[in-house]
Amino acid sequence: MASEGGKRYSGSSGVTWTSVVLVIAGVVSLIGTGIGLRFFASVSHLAAGLWCGSTFIAAGAVGISAGQQKTYSLILATVVTAAVAVLFAVAQLVAASVGLDNDLNGYSCSDHSTHCKYGSNYCYCETDDWRSYAITANALLLASASVAAGFGCSSLAIGCAWVFASSANRHEQTAIAAYILGRADHSAELL
């Protein structure tokens, strides 16, 4: 049954689990950003994992609350935050893909023992150990964005199903109320 005013809606608790995975993806994204910033991973200066990871965590927190309390406002907030998280996941996928490509295909320095990355006006060389950490950072960002996009879409779909189900129930309740109030002609239109 659906009703307004903070009352509970029946529905699947699957959004709780998809939201937990979103929170985990957000934490992994933050860790990947930390590693990337420490070891100068390509494109890490954008800190996409910081902004996107925070968004994943926020969307997950709202989804967990909606899965527990099942109020209409939290379900609607889950739909909105999940949609935003999916958009941020796509942005992180692009940034991490470019960063991973740059780190995998680094340029060689003159001594051919280290790899070189080009910044705006300079070139600095890094050891293979640093390069492997940079690759790991971008791989973590890529993986967390992929997981967040998939589970964000799942959370979005479950939330939309709840919203549409509650809207249909409200429509049916309006028709029943109209019938009870003696407006049988109006209730037939609504059903």
Rosetta silent file (secondary structure, phi, psi, omega in degrees, C-alpha in Angstrom):
SEQUENCE: MASEGGKRYSGSSGVTWTSVVLVIAGVVSLIGTGIGLRFFASVSHLAAGLWCGSTFIAAGAVGISAGQQKTYSLILATVVTAAVAVLFAVAQLVAASVGLDNDLNGYSCSDHSTHCKYGSNYCYCETDDWRSYAITANALLLASASVAAGFGCSSLAIGCAWVFASSANRHEQTAIAAYILGRADHSAELL
SCORE:     score description
SCORE:     0.000 S_00000001
   1 L     0.000  146.763 -179.718    0.000    0.000    0.000 S_00000001
   2 L  -120.360  144.755  174.032    1.159    3.492   -0.705 S_00000001
   3 L  -158.541  161.647 -177.772    0.405    6.702    1.091 S_00000001
   4 L   -86.364  179.626  169.806    1.937   10.132    1.585 S_00000001
   5 L    77.381   36.764  174.028    3.315   11.763    4.699 S_00000001
   6 L    81.744    3.873  178.123    6.258    9.608    5.713 S_00000001
   7 L   -75.975  160.376 -175.141    4.349    6.326    5.808 S_00000001
   8 E   -82.153  149.032  175.623    6.093    3.178    4.671 S_00000001
   9 L  -111.486  143.653  174.494    5.827    1.623    1.238 S_00000001
  10 L   -81.375  149.282  179.730    6.050   -2.073    0.590 S_00000001
  11 L   168.128  178.321 -177.231    8.717   -3.076   -1.859 S_00000001
  12 L   -71.318  145.897  174.794   11.970   -4.879   -2.437 S_00000001
  13 L   -95.788   13.160  178.413   14.895   -4.364   -0.116 S_00000001
  14 H   -60.266  -27.648  178.772   17.256   -4.969   -3.041 S_00000001
  15 H   -64.208  -27.902  178.384   18.043   -1.278   -3.075 S_00000001
  16 H   -64.051  -46.337 -178.396   19.751   -1.726    0.290 S_00000001
  17 H   -70.055  -39.467  177.433   22.256   -4.210   -1.127 S_00000001
  18 H   -65.547  -32.883  179.130   22.898   -2.243   -4.297 S_00000001
  19 H   -72.305  -35.234  175.610   23.455    0.814   -2.130 S_00000001
  20 H   -62.043  -42.162  178.325   25.940   -1.020    0.104 S_00000001
  21 H   -64.907  -36.792  175.994   27.919   -1.898   -3.032 S_00000001
  22 H   -61.308  -41.569  178.161   27.780    1.775   -4.079 S_00000001
  23 H   -63.648  -43.445  178.428   29.296    2.792   -0.745 S_00000001
  24 H   -62.470  -42.745  177.586   32.059    0.192   -1.150 S_00000001
  25 H   -61.833  -36.698  177.374   32.737    1.438   -4.703 S_00000001
  26 H   -65.003  -41.376  178.657   32.964    4.966   -3.314 S_00000001
  27 H   -65.881  -43.143  177.906   35.514    3.941   -0.701 S_00000001
  28 H   -62.568  -37.982  177.978   37.597    2.095   -3.325 S_00000001
  29 H   -63.284  -42.215  177.469   37.401    5.181   -5.514 S_00000001
  30 H   -65.002  -39.106  177.650   38.722    7.354   -2.688 S_00000001
  31 H   -65.247  -43.957  177.915   41.563    4.896   -2.056 S_00000001
  32 H   -60.681  -37.767  177.354   42.427    4.868   -5.766 S_00000001
  33 H   -66.322  -41.626  177.988   42.536    8.652   -5.780 S_00000001
  34 H   -60.703  -45.179  178.039   44.846    8.698   -2.778 S_00000001
  35 H   -63.944  -43.386 -179.161   47.235    6.263   -4.434 S_00000001
  36 H   -62.816  -41.736  178.885   47.046    8.186   -7.708 S_00000001
  37 H   -68.307  -36.188 -179.278   47.812   11.521   -6.101 S_00000001
  38 H   -68.600  -38.814 -174.759   50.718   10.036   -4.126 S_00000001
  39 L  -109.243   22.785  173.522   52.346    8.370   -7.130 S_00000001
  40 L    53.573   45.376  176.585   51.494   10.989   -9.777 S_00000001
  41 L   -63.207  146.873  179.973   49.133    8.821  -11.781 S_00000001
  42 L   -60.008  137.046  178.465   48.112   10.360  -15.057 S_00000001
  43 L    69.026    5.409 -179.421   44.988   12.543  -14.769 S_00000001
  44 H   -68.903  -22.787 -179.797   45.040   12.144  -10.957 S_00000001
  45 H   -64.477  -18.471  175.741   45.311   15.914  -10.552 S_00000001
  46 H   -74.068  -21.475 -178.495   41.636   16.079  -11.576 S_00000001
  47 L    53.152   41.987  179.629   40.793   14.037   -8.453 S_00000001
  48 H   -59.336  -37.627 -179.933   37.848   12.448  -10.267 S_00000001
  49 H   -65.483  -29.678  177.963   37.842    9.614   -7.751 S_00000001
  50 H   -68.142  -50.462 -178.287   37.430   12.070   -4.890 S_00000001
  51 H   -69.953  -44.111 -178.271   34.379   13.773   -6.361 S_00000001
  52 H   -71.140  -41.981  178.517   32.874   10.635   -7.832 S_00000001
  53 H   -60.692  -40.054  176.899   33.625    8.469   -4.797 S_00000001
  54 H   -63.596  -38.467  177.625   31.936   10.993   -2.531 S_00000001
  55 H   -66.264  -41.187  178.069   28.903   10.948   -4.816 S_00000001
  56 H   -61.999  -42.332 -179.674   28.788    7.132   -4.761 S_00000001
  57 H   -65.300  -42.510  179.290   28.926    7.132   -0.968 S_00000001
  58 H   -63.758  -44.565  179.003   26.161    9.757   -0.710 S_00000001
  59 H   -63.915  -39.506  177.942   23.923    7.869   -3.156 S_00000001
  60 H   -64.902  -40.856  179.825   24.578    4.641   -1.279 S_00000001
  61 H   -63.798  -42.267  178.069   23.735    6.223    2.072 S_00000001
  62 H   -65.339  -41.289  179.137   20.434    7.569    0.744 S_00000001
  63 H   -64.727  -39.338  177.368   19.639    4.186   -0.809 S_00000001
  64 H   -63.747  -42.944  177.493   20.378    2.337    2.423 S_00000001
  65 H   -61.883  -42.588  179.816   18.064    4.721    4.297 S_00000001
  66 H   -65.595  -38.293  178.400   15.345    4.226    1.682 S_00000001
  67 H   -66.121  -30.020 -179.877   15.717    0.463    1.864 S_00000001
  68 H   -84.667  -45.710 -173.120   15.298    0.559    5.634 S_00000001
  69 H   -93.424  -30.894  176.902   12.592    3.208    6.044 S_00000001
  70 L    55.960   40.333  173.441   10.791    2.919    2.669 S_00000001
  71 E   -89.909  154.935 -176.768    9.253    6.403    2.738 S_00000001
  72 H   -60.662  -41.726 -178.444    8.232    8.016   -0.523 S_00000001
  73 H   -65.373  -39.407  177.751   10.609   10.955   -0.096 S_00000001
  74 H   -70.327  -35.355  177.148   13.614    8.682    0.509 S_00000001
  75 H   -65.207  -43.530  177.517   12.669    6.484   -2.428 S_00000001
  76 H   -64.672  -39.924  176.627   12.467    9.541   -4.656 S_00000001
  77 H   -64.218  -34.837  176.468   15.795   10.800   -3.275 S_00000001
  78 H   -62.729  -42.853  179.178   17.291    7.385   -4.079 S_00000001
  79 H   -61.183  -46.192 -178.132   16.190    7.709   -7.695 S_00000001
  80 H   -66.455  -48.787 -177.649   17.729   11.177   -8.006 S_00000001
  81 H   -68.685  -33.139  176.780   21.015   10.362   -6.242 S_00000001
  82 H   -66.387  -39.341  177.481   21.407    7.076   -8.123 S_00000001
  83 H   -63.647  -42.570  177.813   20.980    8.929  -11.427 S_00000001
  84 H   -64.561  -41.088  179.235   23.614   11.475  -10.389 S_00000001
  85 H   -62.448  -38.337  178.044   25.943    8.654   -9.269 S_00000001
  86 H   -65.163  -41.779  177.597   25.616    6.952  -12.657 S_00000001
  87 H   -63.073  -42.413  177.518   26.523   10.211  -14.421 S_00000001
  88 H   -66.327  -34.995  178.299   29.543   10.663  -12.145 S_00000001
  89 H   -63.353  -39.681  177.396   30.535    7.029  -12.751 S_00000001
  90 H   -63.515  -42.199  177.814   30.621    7.675  -16.491 S_00000001
  91 H   -62.258  -41.711  178.836   32.845   10.719  -15.909 S_00000001
  92 H   -68.430  -36.271  176.600   35.169    8.664  -13.719 S_00000001
  93 H   -59.012  -43.720 -179.941   35.240    5.881  -16.315 S_00000001
  94 H   -65.020  -49.305 -178.158   36.427    8.354  -18.939 S_00000001
  95 H   -62.548  -43.807 -179.362   39.061    9.948  -16.679 S_00000001
  96 H   -68.434  -35.507  177.767   40.373    6.593  -15.439 S_00000001
  97 H   -65.040  -44.631  177.675   40.491    5.165  -18.967 S_00000001
  98 H   -63.819  -44.490  179.644   42.528    8.107  -20.226 S_00000001
  99 H   -62.882  -42.325  179.568   44.788    7.924  -17.165 S_00000001
 100 H   -65.479  -41.487  177.507   45.306    4.182  -17.514 S_00000001
 101 H   -62.072  -44.108  178.674   46.133    4.535  -21.198 S_00000001
 102 H   -63.431  -41.216 -178.569   48.638    7.300  -20.445 S_00000001
 103 H   -72.769  -33.310  178.296   50.267    5.312  -17.655 S_00000001
 104 H   -73.326  -32.463 -176.024   50.469    2.102  -19.680 S_00000001
 105 L  -110.819   43.446 -179.865   51.925    3.866  -22.722 S_00000001
 106 L   -62.939  154.818  179.015   54.364    6.175  -20.969 S_00000001
 107 E   -84.112  151.734 -179.532   57.198    7.697  -22.928 S_00000001
 108 E   -87.314  144.622  174.838   60.779    6.529  -22.383 S_00000001
 109 L   -83.089  176.385 -175.276   63.440    8.752  -20.918 S_00000001
 110 L   -63.802  -30.273 -179.168   66.871    9.132  -22.432 S_00000001
 111 L   -88.292   -1.967  176.603   68.390    6.359  -20.321 S_00000001
 112 L    60.326   12.599  179.177   65.541    3.954  -21.264 S_00000001
 113 L  -102.433  -16.902  179.952   65.337    2.662  -17.697 S_00000001
 114 L  -129.765  170.421 -178.306   62.481    4.831  -16.527 S_00000001
 115 E  -110.120  152.568 -174.210   59.318    6.211  -18.034 S_00000001
 116 E  -123.072  139.388  174.892   58.496    9.801  -18.635 S_00000001
 117 E  -117.096  143.982 -179.436   55.193   11.658  -18.465 S_00000001
 118 E  -101.186  125.544  174.750   54.595   14.995  -20.022 S_00000001
 119 L   -94.965 -154.243 -177.890   52.885   17.668  -18.001 S_00000001
 120 L   -66.031  -48.105 -178.802   51.967   21.094  -19.263 S_00000001
 121 L  -136.388   20.107 -175.441   55.538   22.319  -19.819 S_00000001
 122 L  -147.283  165.990  176.355   57.777   19.725  -18.277 S_00000001
 123 E  -129.520  131.086  174.646   58.810   16.115  -18.327 S_00000001
 124 E  -129.876  149.312 -176.165   59.606   14.101  -15.234 S_00000001
 125 E  -105.262  149.844 -179.680   60.726   10.508  -15.020 S_00000001
 126 E  -132.369  155.969  177.279   59.496    7.858  -12.682 S_00000001
 127 L   -79.311  167.496  179.040   60.726    4.414  -11.756 S_00000001
 128 H   -63.805  -30.605  177.432   58.864    1.280  -12.725 S_00000001
 129 H   -63.531  -45.912  179.062   57.665    0.893   -9.125 S_00000001
 130 H   -64.213  -38.580  179.886   55.992    4.282   -9.207 S_00000001
 131 H   -63.346  -41.306 -179.486   54.561    3.507  -12.608 S_00000001
 132 H   -65.988  -35.035  175.809   53.001    0.269  -11.342 S_00000001
 133 H   -67.208  -38.575  178.251   51.356    2.170   -8.459 S_00000001
 134 H   -64.447  -41.135  177.798   49.986    4.731  -10.927 S_00000001
 135 H   -64.942  -42.109  178.092   48.589    1.936  -13.091 S_00000001
 136 H   -61.202  -41.916  179.663   47.063    0.307  -10.002 S_00000001
 137 H   -61.027  -47.667 -179.763   45.437    3.606   -8.990 S_00000001
 138 H   -69.061  -32.264  176.035   43.810    4.089  -12.381 S_00000001
 139 H   -66.443  -39.562  175.999   42.765    0.431  -12.497 S_00000001
 140 H   -62.692  -43.045  178.877   41.071    0.848   -9.091 S_00000001
 141 H   -63.759  -40.389  179.489   39.295    3.966  -10.331 S_00000001
 142 H   -65.733  -44.229  179.705   38.199    2.167  -13.491 S_00000001
 143 H   -65.446  -45.185 -178.396   36.921   -0.853  -11.559 S_00000001
 144 H   -66.347  -35.623  177.595   35.080    1.199   -8.938 S_00000001
 145 H   -68.141  -38.044  178.184   33.448    3.353  -11.617 S_00000001
 146 H   -64.467  -44.835  178.657   32.313    0.268  -13.522 S_00000001
 147 H   -64.252  -44.374 -179.252   30.811   -1.268  -10.385 S_00000001
 148 H   -63.445  -38.412  178.653   29.202    2.047   -9.388 S_00000001
 149 H   -64.452  -45.312 -179.397   27.673    2.472  -12.851 S_00000001
 150 H   -65.915  -49.036 -178.418   26.181   -1.019  -12.797 S_00000001
 151 H   -75.854  -25.990  172.910   24.875   -0.956   -9.253 S_00000001
 152 H   -65.341  -40.830  176.088   23.798    2.676   -9.606 S_00000001
 153 H   -64.394  -39.123  177.476   21.629    1.631  -12.555 S_00000001
 154 H   -63.533  -45.467  178.754   20.232   -1.235  -10.466 S_00000001
 155 H   -62.989  -39.557  177.329   19.442    1.105   -7.591 S_00000001
 156 H   -62.754  -43.930 -179.355   17.870    3.540  -10.046 S_00000001
 157 H   -65.422  -43.533  179.327   15.702    0.799  -11.563 S_00000001
 158 H   -64.875  -43.567  178.517   14.525   -0.475   -8.179 S_00000001
 159 H   -62.129  -42.238  177.702   13.792    3.068   -6.997 S_00000001
 160 H   -63.362  -39.711  177.764   11.845    3.851  -10.176 S_00000001
 161 H   -61.478  -40.849  177.351    9.827    0.657   -9.744 S_00000001
 162 H   -64.281  -43.029 -178.871    8.944    1.754   -6.211 S_00000001
 163 H   -63.504  -45.786 -179.299    7.974    5.242   -7.377 S_00000001
 164 H   -67.307  -38.019  177.925    5.796    3.912  -10.192 S_00000001
 165 H   -65.185  -41.621 -179.973    4.216    1.292   -7.928 S_00000001
 166 H   -70.221  -32.519  176.718    3.419    3.878   -5.290 S_00000001
 167 H   -66.711  -40.153  178.119    2.004    6.228   -7.949 S_00000001
 168 H   -65.209  -39.873  178.533   -0.277    3.461   -9.220 S_00000001
 169 H   -65.440  -39.627  177.958   -1.419    2.723   -5.682 S_00000001
 170 H   -63.724  -39.296  179.513   -2.173    6.420   -5.059 S_00000001
 171 H   -62.784  -43.969  178.844   -4.170    6.486   -8.296 S_00000001
 172 H   -65.308  -40.949  179.345   -6.190    3.451   -7.180 S_00000001
 173 H   -64.742  -36.823  177.415   -6.752    4.948   -3.710 S_00000001
 174 H   -63.785  -41.054  178.929   -8.040    8.175   -5.290 S_00000001
 175 H   -64.864  -41.198  179.392  -10.528    6.169   -7.370 S_00000001
 176 H   -65.951  -42.302  178.297  -11.715    4.234   -4.311 S_00000001
 177 H   -62.454  -40.961  178.394  -12.089    7.469   -2.307 S_00000001
 178 H   -63.872  -39.054  178.748  -14.091    9.030   -5.141 S_00000001
 179 H   -65.657  -43.005 -179.770  -16.368    5.972   -5.241 S_00000001
 180 H   -64.396  -36.849 -179.841  -16.890    6.061   -1.472 S_00000001
 181 L   -78.112    2.671  176.072  -17.752    9.763   -1.630 S_00000001
 182 L    90.130   16.420  178.494  -20.463    8.992   -4.178 S_00000001
 183 L  -105.877   62.610 -175.797  -18.696   10.066   -7.290 S_00000001
 184 H   -60.367  -35.639 -179.331  -19.011    6.783   -9.112 S_00000001
 185 H   -65.097  -37.957  179.920  -18.786    8.500  -12.501 S_00000001
 186 H   -73.165  -36.963 -178.228  -15.433   10.075  -11.531 S_00000001
 187 H   -68.189  -30.897  177.218  -14.055    6.869  -10.013 S_00000001
 188 H   -65.480  -36.562  178.227  -14.704    4.980  -13.270 S_00000001
 189 H   -66.550  -37.826 -176.868  -12.547    7.507  -15.111 S_00000001
 190 H   -73.702  -31.315  179.691   -9.737    7.082  -12.623 S_00000001
 191 L   -81.630    0.000    0.000   -9.717    3.301  -12.733 S_00000001
